[in-house]
Amino acid sequence: MSDSLWGYQPSSGHAAGTDLTGYAVEATDGGIGKVAKHSDEAGSAYLLVDTGVWIFGKDVLLPAGTVSHIDTENHKVSVDLTKEQVKDSPEFDRHQQAGDPAYHEQLSAYYLAFRVM
């Protein structure tokens, strides 16, 4: 189900209302950027990650279901993806709404290939 991809995993440590903006984002094999924006909206939760110079300023939208752990003390978010998987992900289109259902379906198709159910 792609719907579960758009919600935080119960084991992630996410607390509704926590501002994740500016948190460092860590893939399974290293840092990938910082949270530029995030949403806690039920069924549409995500992180917008600014990858900086790592992949030439590409912004990526990561569904909240890819978040494995949130460390509020150290301001770090860990995701269940490798750097390569993030690098190859569909680029965030600033002209498209982050909550657009068609865009979610495109992203779901990509990220569900890596999701362990």
GROMACS .gro file of N, CA and C in nm:
model
  351
    1MET      N    1   0.083  -0.119   0.000
    1MET     CA    2   0.000   0.000   0.000
    1MET      C    3   0.087   0.125   0.000
    2SER      N    4   0.067   0.210  -0.096
    2SER     CA    5   0.147   0.332  -0.102
    2SER      C    6   0.105   0.431   0.007
    3ASP      N    7  -0.018   0.417   0.061
    3ASP     CA    8  -0.063   0.508   0.166
    3ASP      C    9   0.028   0.502   0.289
    4SER      N   10   0.074   0.382   0.325
    4SER     CA   11   0.159   0.367   0.443
    4SER      C   12   0.296   0.432   0.421
    5LEU      N   13   0.334   0.453   0.298
    5LEU     CA   14   0.459   0.519   0.266
    5LEU      C   15   0.454   0.667   0.305
    6TRP      N   16   0.335   0.723   0.312
    6TRP     CA   17   0.317   0.866   0.338
    6TRP      C   18   0.281   0.895   0.483
    7GLY      N   19   0.323   0.806   0.571
    7GLY     CA   20   0.307   0.826   0.714
    7GLY      C   21   0.433   0.778   0.785
    8TYR      N   22   0.466   0.838   0.900
    8TYR     CA   23   0.585   0.798   0.974
    8TYR      C   24   0.568   0.659   1.032
    9GLN      N   25   0.673   0.580   1.030
    9GLN     CA   26   0.673   0.448   1.092
    9GLN      C   27   0.661   0.467   1.244
   10PRO      N   28   0.580   0.386   1.310
   10PRO     CA   29   0.564   0.401   1.455
   10PRO      C   30   0.697   0.394   1.531
   11SER      N   31   0.793   0.320   1.479
   11SER     CA   32   0.923   0.303   1.545
   11SER      C   33   1.021   0.417   1.518
   12SER      N   34   0.981   0.516   1.435
   12SER     CA   35   1.073   0.624   1.395
   12SER      C   36   1.101   0.725   1.506
   13GLY      N   37   1.012   0.731   1.604
   13GLY     CA   38   1.029   0.830   1.711
   13GLY      C   39   0.970   0.965   1.674
   14HIS      N   40   0.891   0.970   1.568
   14HIS     CA   41   0.830   1.096   1.527
   14HIS      C   42   0.721   1.138   1.625
   15ALA      N   43   0.724   1.264   1.660
   15ALA     CA   44   0.619   1.322   1.745
   15ALA      C   45   0.553   1.434   1.666
   16ALA      N   46   0.423   1.425   1.647
   16ALA     CA   47   0.350   1.527   1.572
   16ALA      C   48   0.380   1.665   1.629
   17GLY      N   49   0.402   1.759   1.539
   17GLY     CA   50   0.428   1.895   1.580
   17GLY      C   51   0.576   1.929   1.595
   18THR      N   52   0.664   1.828   1.589
   18THR     CA   53   0.808   1.854   1.598
   18THR      C   54   0.855   1.920   1.469
   19ASP      N   55   0.922   2.032   1.480
   19ASP     CA   56   0.974   2.102   1.362
   19ASP      C   57   1.107   2.039   1.322
   20LEU      N   58   1.108   1.971   1.209
   20LEU     CA   59   1.228   1.902   1.161
   20LEU      C   60   1.311   1.989   1.067
   21THR      N   61   1.266   2.110   1.037
   21THR     CA   62   1.338   2.199   0.946
   21THR      C   63   1.481   2.220   0.997
   22GLY      N   64   1.577   2.201   0.908
   22GLY     CA   65   1.717   2.218   0.943
   22GLY      C   66   1.786   2.093   0.993
   23TYR      N   67   1.709   1.989   1.023
   23TYR     CA   68   1.771   1.864   1.069
   23TYR      C   69   1.857   1.806   0.958
   24ALA      N   70   1.971   1.747   0.994
   24ALA     CA   71   2.055   1.675   0.899
   24ALA      C   72   1.984   1.546   0.862
   25VAL      N   73   1.997   1.505   0.736
   25VAL     CA   74   1.935   1.381   0.689
   25VAL      C   75   2.045   1.282   0.653
   26GLU      N   76   2.036   1.164   0.713
   26GLU     CA   77   2.136   1.059   0.693
   26GLU      C   78   2.075   0.940   0.622
   27ALA      N   79   2.138   0.901   0.512
   27ALA     CA   80   2.102   0.776   0.444
   27ALA      C   81   2.173   0.663   0.518
   28THR      N   82   2.151   0.541   0.476
   28THR     CA   83   2.215   0.427   0.542
   28THR      C   84   2.366   0.430   0.527
   29ASP      N   85   2.416   0.505   0.428
   29ASP     CA   86   2.560   0.510   0.402
   29ASP      C   87   2.619   0.651   0.405
   30GLY      N   88   2.553   0.743   0.474
   30GLY     CA   89   2.610   0.876   0.490
   30GLY      C   90   2.509   0.989   0.473
   31GLY      N   91   2.557   1.110   0.497
   31GLY     CA   92   2.472   1.229   0.492
   31GLY      C   93   2.428   1.264   0.352
   32ILE      N   94   2.303   1.314   0.342
   32ILE     CA   95   2.250   1.352   0.210
   32ILE      C   96   2.200   1.495   0.204
   33GLY      N   97   2.193   1.564   0.317
   33GLY     CA   98   2.146   1.702   0.315
   33GLY      C   99   2.074   1.741   0.440
   34LYS      N  100   1.988   1.843   0.426
   34LYS     CA  101   1.912   1.897   0.540
   34LYS      C  102   1.764   1.909   0.502
   35VAL      N  103   1.680   1.897   0.603
   35VAL     CA  104   1.536   1.913   0.582
   35VAL      C  105   1.508   2.060   0.555
   36ALA      N  106   1.454   2.089   0.436
   36ALA     CA  107   1.418   2.226   0.399
   36ALA      C  108   1.274   2.256   0.440
   37LYS      N  109   1.191   2.151   0.437
   37LYS     CA  110   1.049   2.164   0.469
   37LYS      C  111   0.998   2.025   0.501
   38HIS      N  112   0.892   2.019   0.579
   38HIS     CA  113   0.831   1.889   0.607
   38HIS      C  114   0.682   1.905   0.632
   39SER      N  115   0.613   1.793   0.623
   39SER     CA  116   0.469   1.792   0.648
   39SER      C  117   0.436   1.674   0.738
   40ASP      N  118   0.345   1.696   0.831
   40ASP     CA  119   0.294   1.590   0.918
   40ASP      C  120   0.153   1.549   0.877
   41GLU      N  121   0.106   1.601   0.766
   41GLU     CA  122  -0.031   1.576   0.724
   41GLU      C  123  -0.057   1.426   0.708
   42ALA      N  124  -0.162   1.378   0.772
   42ALA     CA  125  -0.196   1.236   0.766
   42ALA      C  126  -0.215   1.190   0.622
   43GLY      N  127  -0.147   1.082   0.586
   43GLY     CA  128  -0.157   1.026   0.452
   43GLY      C  129  -0.079   1.102   0.347
   44SER      N  130  -0.008   1.208   0.389
   44SER     CA  131   0.068   1.290   0.294
   44SER      C  132   0.192   1.350   0.359
   45ALA      N  133   0.246   1.281   0.460
   45ALA     CA  134   0.362   1.333   0.533
   45ALA      C  135   0.489   1.309   0.452
   46TYR      N  136   0.578   1.408   0.455
   46TYR     CA  137   0.701   1.400   0.376
   46TYR      C  138   0.809   1.489   0.433
   47LEU      N  139   0.931   1.470   0.382
   47LEU     CA  140   1.043   1.561   0.407
   47LEU      C  141   1.089   1.612   0.272
   48LEU      N  142   1.108   1.741   0.260
   48LEU     CA  143   1.171   1.799   0.142
   48LEU      C  144   1.316   1.822   0.182
   49VAL      N  145   1.407   1.754   0.114
   49VAL     CA  146   1.548   1.757   0.151
   49VAL      C  147   1.628   1.835   0.048
   50ASP      N  148   1.702   1.933   0.098
   50ASP     CA  149   1.795   2.009   0.015
   50ASP      C  150   1.927   1.934   0.021
   51THR      N  151   1.968   1.877  -0.092
   51THR     CA  152   2.090   1.797  -0.095
   51THR      C  153   2.215   1.881  -0.110
   52GLY      N  154   2.198   2.012  -0.126
   52GLY     CA  155   2.314   2.102  -0.136
   52GLY      C  156   2.402   2.067  -0.255
   53VAL      N  157   2.531   2.079  -0.238
   53VAL     CA  158   2.623   2.055  -0.349
   53VAL      C  159   2.646   1.907  -0.375
   54TRP      N  160   2.600   1.822  -0.284
   54TRP     CA  161   2.622   1.678  -0.298
   54TRP      C  162   2.574   1.627  -0.433
   55ILE      N  163   2.452   1.665  -0.473
   55ILE     CA  164   2.405   1.630  -0.607
   55ILE      C  165   2.355   1.757  -0.677
   56PHE      N  166   2.441   1.856  -0.675
   56PHE     CA  167   2.422   1.981  -0.749
   56PHE      C  168   2.292   2.053  -0.714
   57GLY      N  169   2.262   2.058  -0.585
   57GLY     CA  170   2.149   2.137  -0.540
   57GLY      C  171   2.013   2.077  -0.566
   58LYS      N  172   2.007   1.951  -0.598
   58LYS     CA  173   1.880   1.885  -0.623
   58LYS      C  174   1.800   1.873  -0.493
   59ASP      N  175   1.674   1.909  -0.500
   59ASP     CA  176   1.583   1.887  -0.388
   59ASP      C  177   1.509   1.757  -0.413
   60VAL      N  178   1.492   1.679  -0.308
   60VAL     CA  179   1.417   1.554  -0.321
   60VAL      C  180   1.308   1.550  -0.215
   61LEU      N  181   1.196   1.492  -0.252
   61LEU     CA  182   1.084   1.474  -0.161
   61LEU      C  183   1.087   1.330  -0.114
   62LEU      N  184   1.106   1.311   0.015
   62LEU     CA  185   1.110   1.176   0.072
   62LEU      C  186   0.981   1.151   0.150
   63PRO      N  187   0.908   1.047   0.113
   63PRO     CA  188   0.788   1.013   0.190
   63PRO      C  189   0.827   0.982   0.335
   64ALA      N  190   0.741   1.018   0.428
   64ALA     CA  191   0.770   0.999   0.570
   64ALA      C  192   0.796   0.853   0.605
   65GLY      N  193   0.741   0.762   0.529
   65GLY     CA  194   0.762   0.619   0.555
   65GLY      C  195   0.904   0.573   0.533
   66THR      N  196   0.987   0.656   0.469
   66THR     CA  197   1.128   0.620   0.450
   66THR      C  198   1.211   0.657   0.572
   67VAL      N  199   1.153   0.732   0.666
   67VAL     CA  200   1.224   0.774   0.787
   67VAL      C  201   1.230   0.657   0.885
   68SER      N  202   1.352   0.620   0.923
   68SER     CA  203   1.369   0.509   1.017
   68SER      C  204   1.385   0.558   1.161
   69HIS      N  205   1.444   0.679   1.178
   69HIS     CA  206   1.466   0.728   1.314
   69HIS      C  207   1.482   0.880   1.313
   70ILE      N  208   1.427   0.943   1.415
   70ILE     CA  209   1.443   1.087   1.434
   70ILE      C  210   1.512   1.108   1.568
   71ASP      N  211   1.627   1.175   1.563
   71ASP     CA  212   1.705   1.205   1.683
   71ASP      C  213   1.690   1.355   1.710
   72THR      N  214   1.596   1.389   1.799
   72THR     CA  215   1.569   1.530   1.826
   72THR      C  216   1.683   1.596   1.905
   73GLU      N  217   1.756   1.518   1.982
   73GLU     CA  218   1.866   1.574   2.061
   73GLU      C  219   1.979   1.622   1.969
   74ASN      N  220   2.009   1.544   1.865
   74ASN     CA  221   2.118   1.578   1.773
   74ASN      C  222   2.070   1.637   1.641
   75HIS      N  223   1.939   1.663   1.631
   75HIS     CA  224   1.879   1.721   1.511
   75HIS      C  225   1.917   1.643   1.385
   76LYS      N  226   1.885   1.512   1.388
   76LYS     CA  227   1.919   1.425   1.276
   76LYS      C  228   1.802   1.333   1.243
   77VAL      N  229   1.778   1.316   1.113
   77VAL     CA  230   1.676   1.224   1.064
   77VAL      C  231   1.747   1.117   0.982
   78SER      N  232   1.722   0.991   1.016
   78SER     CA  233   1.779   0.880   0.940
   78SER      C  234   1.672   0.821   0.850
   79VAL      N  235   1.711   0.787   0.726
   79VAL     CA  236   1.617   0.727   0.631
   79VAL      C  237   1.668   0.590   0.587
   80ASP      N  238   1.573   0.503   0.549
   80ASP     CA  239   1.604   0.367   0.505
   80ASP      C  240   1.637   0.362   0.356
   81LEU      N  241   1.724   0.450   0.312
   81LEU     CA  242   1.763   0.456   0.171
   81LEU      C  243   1.914   0.478   0.165
   82THR      N  244   1.975   0.435   0.057
   82THR     CA  245   2.116   0.463   0.036
   82THR      C  246   2.130   0.598  -0.034
   83LYS      N  247   2.251   0.650  -0.032
   83LYS     CA  248   2.276   0.776  -0.103
   83LYS      C  249   2.243   0.761  -0.251
   84GLU      N  250   2.277   0.649  -0.309
   84GLU     CA  251   2.251   0.626  -0.452
   84GLU      C  252   2.101   0.625  -0.480
   85GLN      N  253   2.022   0.564  -0.393
   85GLN     CA  254   1.877   0.562  -0.412
   85GLN      C  255   1.819   0.703  -0.406
   86VAL      N  256   1.871   0.785  -0.316
   86VAL     CA  257   1.825   0.923  -0.307
   86VAL      C  258   1.869   1.000  -0.432
   87LYS      N  259   1.993   0.981  -0.472
   87LYS     CA  260   2.046   1.050  -0.590
   87LYS      C  261   1.965   1.018  -0.715
   88ASP      N  262   1.922   0.893  -0.729
   88ASP     CA  263   1.847   0.850  -0.847
   88ASP      C  264   1.697   0.877  -0.837
   89SER      N  265   1.651   0.932  -0.726
   89SER     CA  266   1.508   0.955  -0.705
   89SER      C  267   1.457   1.068  -0.795
   90PRO      N  268   1.327   1.069  -0.820
   90PRO     CA  269   1.270   1.178  -0.900
   90PRO      C  270   1.297   1.313  -0.835
   91GLU      N  271   1.341   1.409  -0.914
   91GLU     CA  272   1.369   1.542  -0.862
   91GLU      C  273   1.240   1.613  -0.825
   92PHE      N  274   1.245   1.687  -0.717
   92PHE     CA  275   1.129   1.764  -0.674
   92PHE      C  276   1.109   1.880  -0.770
   93ASP      N  277   0.988   1.893  -0.819
   93ASP     CA  278   0.952   2.001  -0.911
   93ASP      C  279   0.887   2.111  -0.829
   94ARG      N  280   0.954   2.225  -0.815
   94ARG     CA  281   0.902   2.334  -0.733
   94ARG      C  282   0.770   2.390  -0.786
   95HIS      N  283   0.738   2.363  -0.911
   95HIS     CA  284   0.613   2.411  -0.969
   95HIS      C  285   0.497   2.316  -0.941
   96GLN      N  286   0.530   2.199  -0.891
   96GLN     CA  287   0.429   2.099  -0.861
   96GLN      C  288   0.405   2.100  -0.710
   97GLN      N  289   0.284   2.080  -0.668
   97GLN     CA  290   0.253   2.077  -0.526
   97GLN      C  291   0.305   1.949  -0.463
   98ALA      N  292   0.369   1.961  -0.348
   98ALA     CA  293   0.423   1.845  -0.278
   98ALA      C  294   0.313   1.746  -0.243
   99GLY      N  295   0.192   1.794  -0.219
   99GLY     CA  296   0.082   1.707  -0.181
   99GLY      C  297  -0.003   1.657  -0.298
  100ASP      N  298   0.039   1.684  -0.421
  100ASP     CA  299  -0.036   1.645  -0.540
  100ASP      C  300  -0.044   1.493  -0.550
  101PRO      N  301  -0.166   1.435  -0.558
  101PRO     CA  302  -0.180   1.289  -0.563
  101PRO      C  303  -0.106   1.223  -0.679
  102ALA      N  304  -0.103   1.284  -0.795
  102ALA     CA  305  -0.032   1.227  -0.909
  102ALA      C  306   0.119   1.222  -0.883
  103TYR      N  307   0.171   1.326  -0.821
  103TYR     CA  308   0.313   1.331  -0.786
  103TYR      C  309   0.345   1.225  -0.680
  104HIS      N  310   0.254   1.209  -0.584
  104HIS     CA  311   0.272   1.105  -0.482
  104HIS      C  312   0.279   0.967  -0.546
  105GLU      N  313   0.193   0.943  -0.645
  105GLU     CA  314   0.195   0.812  -0.711
  105GLU      C  315   0.327   0.788  -0.782
  106GLN      N  316   0.381   0.891  -0.847
  106GLN     CA  317   0.511   0.879  -0.914
  106GLN      C  318   0.620   0.845  -0.812
  107LEU      N  319   0.621   0.917  -0.701
  107LEU     CA  320   0.721   0.892  -0.597
  107LEU      C  321   0.699   0.756  -0.531
  108SER      N  322   0.574   0.721  -0.507
  108SER     CA  323   0.544   0.592  -0.446
  108SER      C  324   0.598   0.477  -0.529
  109ALA      N  325   0.579   0.486  -0.661
  109ALA     CA  326   0.628   0.380  -0.750
  109ALA      C  327   0.780   0.364  -0.735
  110TYR      N  328   0.851   0.475  -0.720
  110TYR     CA  329   0.997   0.469  -0.706
  110TYR      C  330   1.037   0.413  -0.569
  111TYR      N  331   0.984   0.471  -0.461
  111TYR     CA  332   1.028   0.435  -0.327
  111TYR      C  333   0.977   0.299  -0.280
  112LEU      N  334   0.862   0.254  -0.327
  112LEU     CA  335   0.812   0.124  -0.284
  112LEU      C  336   0.902   0.010  -0.330
  113ALA      N  337   0.980   0.032  -0.434
  113ALA     CA  338   1.073  -0.071  -0.481
  113ALA      C  339   1.180  -0.102  -0.376
  114PHE      N  340   1.206  -0.007  -0.285
  114PHE     CA  341   1.310  -0.025  -0.184
  114PHE      C  342   1.254  -0.058  -0.046
  115ARG      N  343   1.124  -0.049  -0.033
  115ARG     CA  344   1.059  -0.063   0.097
  115ARG      C  345   1.049  -0.209   0.136
  116VAL      N  346   1.090  -0.241   0.256
  116VAL     CA  347   1.077  -0.375   0.310
  116VAL      C  348   0.951  -0.378   0.394
  117MET      N  349   0.855  -0.455   0.351
  117MET     CA  350   0.726  -0.462   0.422
  117MET      C  351   0.728  -0.573   0.525
   0.00000   0.00000   0.00000
